[in-house]
PDB file of C-alpha atoms in Angstrom:
ATOM      1  CA  MET F   1      55.637 105.432  75.022  1.00  0.00           C
ATOM      2  CA  TRP F   2      54.430 104.329  78.466  1.00  0.00           C
ATOM      3  CA  ARG F   3      50.854 104.263  77.151  1.00  0.00           C
ATOM      4  CA  VAL F   4      51.812 101.750  74.443  1.00  0.00           C
ATOM      5  CA  VAL F   5      53.568  99.496  76.968  1.00  0.00           C
ATOM      6  CA  LEU F   6      50.582  99.698  79.324  1.00  0.00           C
ATOM      7  CA  GLY F   7      48.238  99.006  76.402  1.00  0.00           C
ATOM      8  CA  PHE F   8      50.144  95.870  75.448  1.00  0.00           C
ATOM      9  CA  LEU F   9      50.122  94.727  79.092  1.00  0.00           C
ATOM     10  CA  LEU F  10      46.421  95.269  79.864  1.00  0.00           C
ATOM     11  CA  ALA F  11      44.549  94.822  76.562  1.00  0.00           C
ATOM     12  CA  PRO F  12      45.321  91.079  76.168  1.00  0.00           C
ATOM     13  CA  LEU F  13      44.216  90.447  79.753  1.00  0.00           C
ATOM     14  CA  ALA F  14      40.956  92.343  79.209  1.00  0.00           C
ATOM     15  CA  GLY F  15      40.173  90.285  76.117  1.00  0.00           C
ATOM     16  CA  ALA F  16      41.093  87.031  77.876  1.00  0.00           C
ATOM     17  CA  THR F  17      38.828  87.911  80.802  1.00  0.00           C
ATOM     18  CA  ALA F  18      35.914  88.635  78.467  1.00  0.00           C
ATOM     19  CA  GLY F  19      36.403  85.354  76.601  1.00  0.00           C
ATOM     20  CA  ALA F  20      36.684  83.358  79.834  1.00  0.00           C
ATOM     21  CA  ALA F  21      33.507  84.954  81.163  1.00  0.00           C
ATOM     22  CA  VAL F  22      31.586  84.013  78.023  1.00  0.00           C
ATOM     23  CA  LEU F  23      32.786  80.417  77.748  1.00  0.00           C
ATOM     24  CA  SER F  24      32.740  79.516  81.461  1.00  0.00           C
ATOM     25  CA  HIS F  25      28.944  79.890  81.730  1.00  0.00           C
ATOM     26  CA  GLY F  26      29.259  81.035  85.355  1.00  0.00           C
ATOM     27  CA  ASN F  27      31.372  78.085  86.528  1.00  0.00           C
ATOM     28  CA  ALA F  28      34.303  79.435  88.578  1.00  0.00           C
ATOM     29  CA  ASP F  29      36.569  76.447  87.868  1.00  0.00           C
ATOM     30  CA  HIS F  30      35.960  76.715  84.137  1.00  0.00           C
ATOM     31  CA  PHE F  31      36.496  80.481  84.325  1.00  0.00           C
ATOM     32  CA  ARG F  32      39.968  79.992  85.839  1.00  0.00           C
ATOM     33  CA  SER F  33      40.849  77.364  83.230  1.00  0.00           C
ATOM     34  CA  TRP F  34      39.656  79.506  80.319  1.00  0.00           C
ATOM     35  CA  LEU F  35      41.332  82.609  81.762  1.00  0.00           C
ATOM     36  CA  THR F  36      44.668  80.826  82.064  1.00  0.00           C
ATOM     37  CA  ALA F  37      44.492  79.411  78.538  1.00  0.00           C
ATOM     38  CA  PHE F  38      43.256  82.650  76.990  1.00  0.00           C
ATOM     39  CA  SER F  39      45.783  84.799  78.889  1.00  0.00           C
ATOM     40  CA  VAL F  40      48.729  82.791  77.621  1.00  0.00           C
ATOM     41  CA  ALA F  41      47.358  82.757  74.056  1.00  0.00           C
ATOM     42  CA  SER F  42      46.403  86.451  74.173  1.00  0.00           C
ATOM     43  CA  TYR F  43      49.831  87.615  75.265  1.00  0.00           C
ATOM     44  CA  ILE F  44      51.603  85.451  72.696  1.00  0.00           C
ATOM     45  CA  ASP F  45      49.248  86.694  69.993  1.00  0.00           C
ATOM     46  CA  ALA F  46      49.536  90.340  71.063  1.00  0.00           C
ATOM     47  CA  TYR F  47      53.322  90.296  71.149  1.00  0.00           C
ATOM     48  CA  ILE F  48      53.695  88.540  67.805  1.00  0.00           C
ATOM     49  CA  PHE F  49      50.878  89.807  65.596  1.00  0.00           C
ATOM     50  CA  GLY F  50      49.743  92.824  67.624  1.00  0.00           C
ATOM     51  CA  LEU F  51      53.161  94.394  67.930  1.00  0.00           C
ATOM     52  CA  LEU F  52      53.896  93.884  64.231  1.00  0.00           C
ATOM     53  CA  THR F  53      50.519  95.347  63.309  1.00  0.00           C
ATOM     54  CA  PHE F  54      51.056  98.318  65.612  1.00  0.00           C
ATOM     55  CA  ILE F  55      54.480  99.019  64.116  1.00  0.00           C
ATOM     56  CA  ALA F  56      53.144  98.679  60.556  1.00  0.00           C
ATOM     57  CA  LEU F  57      50.060 100.878  61.038  1.00  0.00           C
ATOM     58  CA  ASN F  58      51.324 103.450  63.545  1.00  0.00           C
ATOM     59  CA  GLY F  59      51.541 106.786  61.806  1.00  0.00           C
ATOM     60  CA  VAL F  60      50.012 105.417  58.600  1.00  0.00           C
ATOM     61  CA  VAL F  61      46.355 105.123  59.597  1.00  0.00           C
ATOM     62  CA  ARG F  62      44.530 107.345  62.070  1.00  0.00           C
ATOM     63  CA  PRO F  63      43.681 105.213  65.126  1.00  0.00           C
ATOM     64  CA  THR F  64      39.930 105.511  65.591  1.00  0.00           C
ATOM     65  CA  LEU F  65      37.938 103.419  68.039  1.00  0.00           C
ATOM     66  CA  ILE F  66      36.447 101.300  65.246  1.00  0.00           C
ATOM     67  CA  ARG F  67      39.762 100.743  63.463  1.00  0.00           C
ATOM     68  CA  VAL F  68      41.693  99.772  66.574  1.00  0.00           C
ATOM     69  CA  SER F  69      38.917  97.487  67.856  1.00  0.00           C
ATOM     70  CA  LEU F  70      38.525  95.703  64.515  1.00  0.00           C
ATOM     71  CA  THR F  71      42.291  95.382  64.200  1.00  0.00           C
ATOM     72  CA  GLY F  72      42.332  93.819  67.677  1.00  0.00           C
ATOM     73  CA  SER F  73      39.747  91.326  66.488  1.00  0.00           C
ATOM     74  CA  ALA F  74      41.814  90.439  63.411  1.00  0.00           C
ATOM     75  CA  VAL F  75      44.964  90.095  65.524  1.00  0.00           C
ATOM     76  CA  ALA F  76      43.161  87.785  67.959  1.00  0.00           C
ATOM     77  CA  LEU F  77      41.928  85.579  65.131  1.00  0.00           C
ATOM     78  CA  ALA F  78      45.329  85.400  63.413  1.00  0.00           C
ATOM     79  CA  LEU F  79      46.966  82.866  65.696  1.00  0.00           C
ATOM     80  CA  SER F  80      43.784  80.823  66.199  1.00  0.00           C
ATOM     81  CA  VAL F  81      43.139  80.496  62.495  1.00  0.00           C
ATOM     82  CA  LEU F  82      46.760  79.771  61.615  1.00  0.00           C
ATOM     83  CA  LEU F  83      47.121  77.038  64.195  1.00  0.00           C
ATOM     84  CA  GLY F  84      43.561  75.739  64.164  1.00  0.00           C
ATOM     85  CA  ALA F  85      43.657  76.328  67.905  1.00  0.00           C
ATOM     86  CA  GLY F  86      39.897  76.086  68.294  1.00  0.00           C
ATOM     87  CA  TYR F  87      39.863  72.399  67.424  1.00  0.00           C
ATOM     88  CA  PHE F  88      42.702  71.504  69.786  1.00  0.00           C
ATOM     89  CA  VAL F  89      41.399  73.524  72.734  1.00  0.00           C
ATOM     90  CA  MET F  90      37.870  72.179  72.367  1.00  0.00           C
ATOM     91  CA  ALA F  91      39.112  68.610  71.983  1.00  0.00           C
ATOM     92  CA  ALA F  92      41.422  68.968  74.986  1.00  0.00           C
ATOM     93  CA  LEU F  93      38.517  70.133  77.131  1.00  0.00           C
ATOM     94  CA  GLY F  94      36.467  67.123  76.032  1.00  0.00           C
ATOM     95  CA  ALA F  95      33.897  69.105  74.063  1.00  0.00           C
ATOM     96  CA  PRO F  96      32.493  67.519  70.928  1.00  0.00           C
ATOM     97  CA  PHE F  97      33.737  69.358  67.877  1.00  0.00           C
ATOM     98  CA  SER F  98      31.184  70.655  65.387  1.00  0.00           C
ATOM     99  CA  LEU F  99      31.004  73.428  62.820  1.00  0.00           C
ATOM    100  CA  MET F 100      28.643  75.465  65.008  1.00  0.00           C
ATOM    101  CA  GLY F 101      30.944  74.957  67.994  1.00  0.00           C
ATOM    102  CA  ALA F 102      33.924  76.116  65.957  1.00  0.00           C
ATOM    103  CA  LEU F 103      32.031  79.202  64.743  1.00  0.00           C
ATOM    104  CA  GLN F 104      31.016  79.999  68.321  1.00  0.00           C
ATOM    105  CA  PHE F 105      34.592  79.541  69.503  1.00  0.00           C
ATOM    106  CA  PHE F 106      36.088  81.742  66.768  1.00  0.00           C
ATOM    107  CA  GLY F 107      33.311  84.278  67.355  1.00  0.00           C
ATOM    108  CA  THR F 108      34.345  84.403  70.995  1.00  0.00           C
ATOM    109  CA  ILE F 109      37.986  84.856  69.961  1.00  0.00           C
ATOM    110  CA  ALA F 110      36.976  87.721  67.649  1.00  0.00           C
ATOM    111  CA  GLY F 111      34.972  89.268  70.495  1.00  0.00           C
ATOM    112  CA  MET F 112      37.975  88.962  72.787  1.00  0.00           C
ATOM    113  CA  GLY F 113      40.056  90.840  70.233  1.00  0.00           C
ATOM    114  CA  LEU F 114      37.354  93.487  69.948  1.00  0.00           C
ATOM    115  CA  VAL F 115      37.441  94.026  73.728  1.00  0.00           C
ATOM    116  CA  GLY F 116      41.251  94.004  73.733  1.00  0.00           C
ATOM    117  CA  GLY F 117      41.370  96.498  70.861  1.00  0.00           C
ATOM    118  CA  PHE F 118      38.898  98.754  72.643  1.00  0.00           C
ATOM    119  CA  VAL F 119      40.945  98.677  75.857  1.00  0.00           C
ATOM    120  CA  PHE F 120      44.147  99.280  73.861  1.00  0.00           C
ATOM    121  CA  TRP F 121      42.519 102.308  72.173  1.00  0.00           C
ATOM    122  CA  LEU F 122      41.337 103.658  75.541  1.00  0.00           C
ATOM    123  CA  ILE F 123      44.797 103.376  77.074  1.00  0.00           C
ATOM    124  CA  VAL F 124      46.966 104.444  74.149  1.00  0.00           C
ATOM    125  CA  TYR F 125      44.917 106.965  72.203  1.00  0.00           C
ATOM    126  CA  THR F 126      42.345 108.618  74.455  1.00  0.00           C
ATOM    127  CA  GLY F 127      43.271 112.194  75.255  1.00  0.00           C
ATOM    128  CA  HIS F 128      46.279 112.001  72.958  1.00  0.00           C
ATOM    129  CA  GLU F 129      46.339 114.480  70.074  1.00  0.00           C
ATOM    130  CA  HIS F 130      47.512 113.292  66.672  1.00  0.00           C
ATOM    131  CA  GLU F 131      49.406 115.439  64.208  1.00  0.00           C
ATOM    132  CA  GLU F 132      47.413 115.178  61.012  1.00  0.00           C
ATOM    133  CA  PRO F 133      44.030 113.499  60.549  1.00  0.00           C
ATOM    134  CA  ASP F 134      43.623 110.741  57.990  1.00  0.00           C
ATOM    135  CA  ARG F 135      40.791 111.304  55.502  1.00  0.00           C
ATOM    136  CA  THR F 136      40.234 107.649  54.578  1.00  0.00           C
ATOM    137  CA  PRO F 137      36.678 106.420  55.240  1.00  0.00           C
ATOM    138  CA  LEU F 138      35.689 104.195  58.217  1.00  0.00           C
TER     139      LEU F 138
END
């Protein structure tokens, strides 16, 4: 149980840090701004969509590295896509909005979820034996 709590505490921060590093382009002030924005969004997203996904899939699907990482990516995109957050964040930061910019932004969000899912898998499932293996492909 403590591994799951630790996973939900650290995985969103790891993803937010990765996203801030990518979008700040080495500027420390931008890094802090992106990290703050992404941390708040990541924790909200993780505790709404991530927790529900974890409860729904725990015990149903075997948690492999690929499955958990891709699920983290889908969870990260859920809130952004539902709220159209990319447009509002980019507009608030004064960036011109374009289709390529939106794709880059959502790609970064998906990458953040991938990193968060990977960290979650490392914390929660590494070294932890599971009862019966799932035979579904992937």
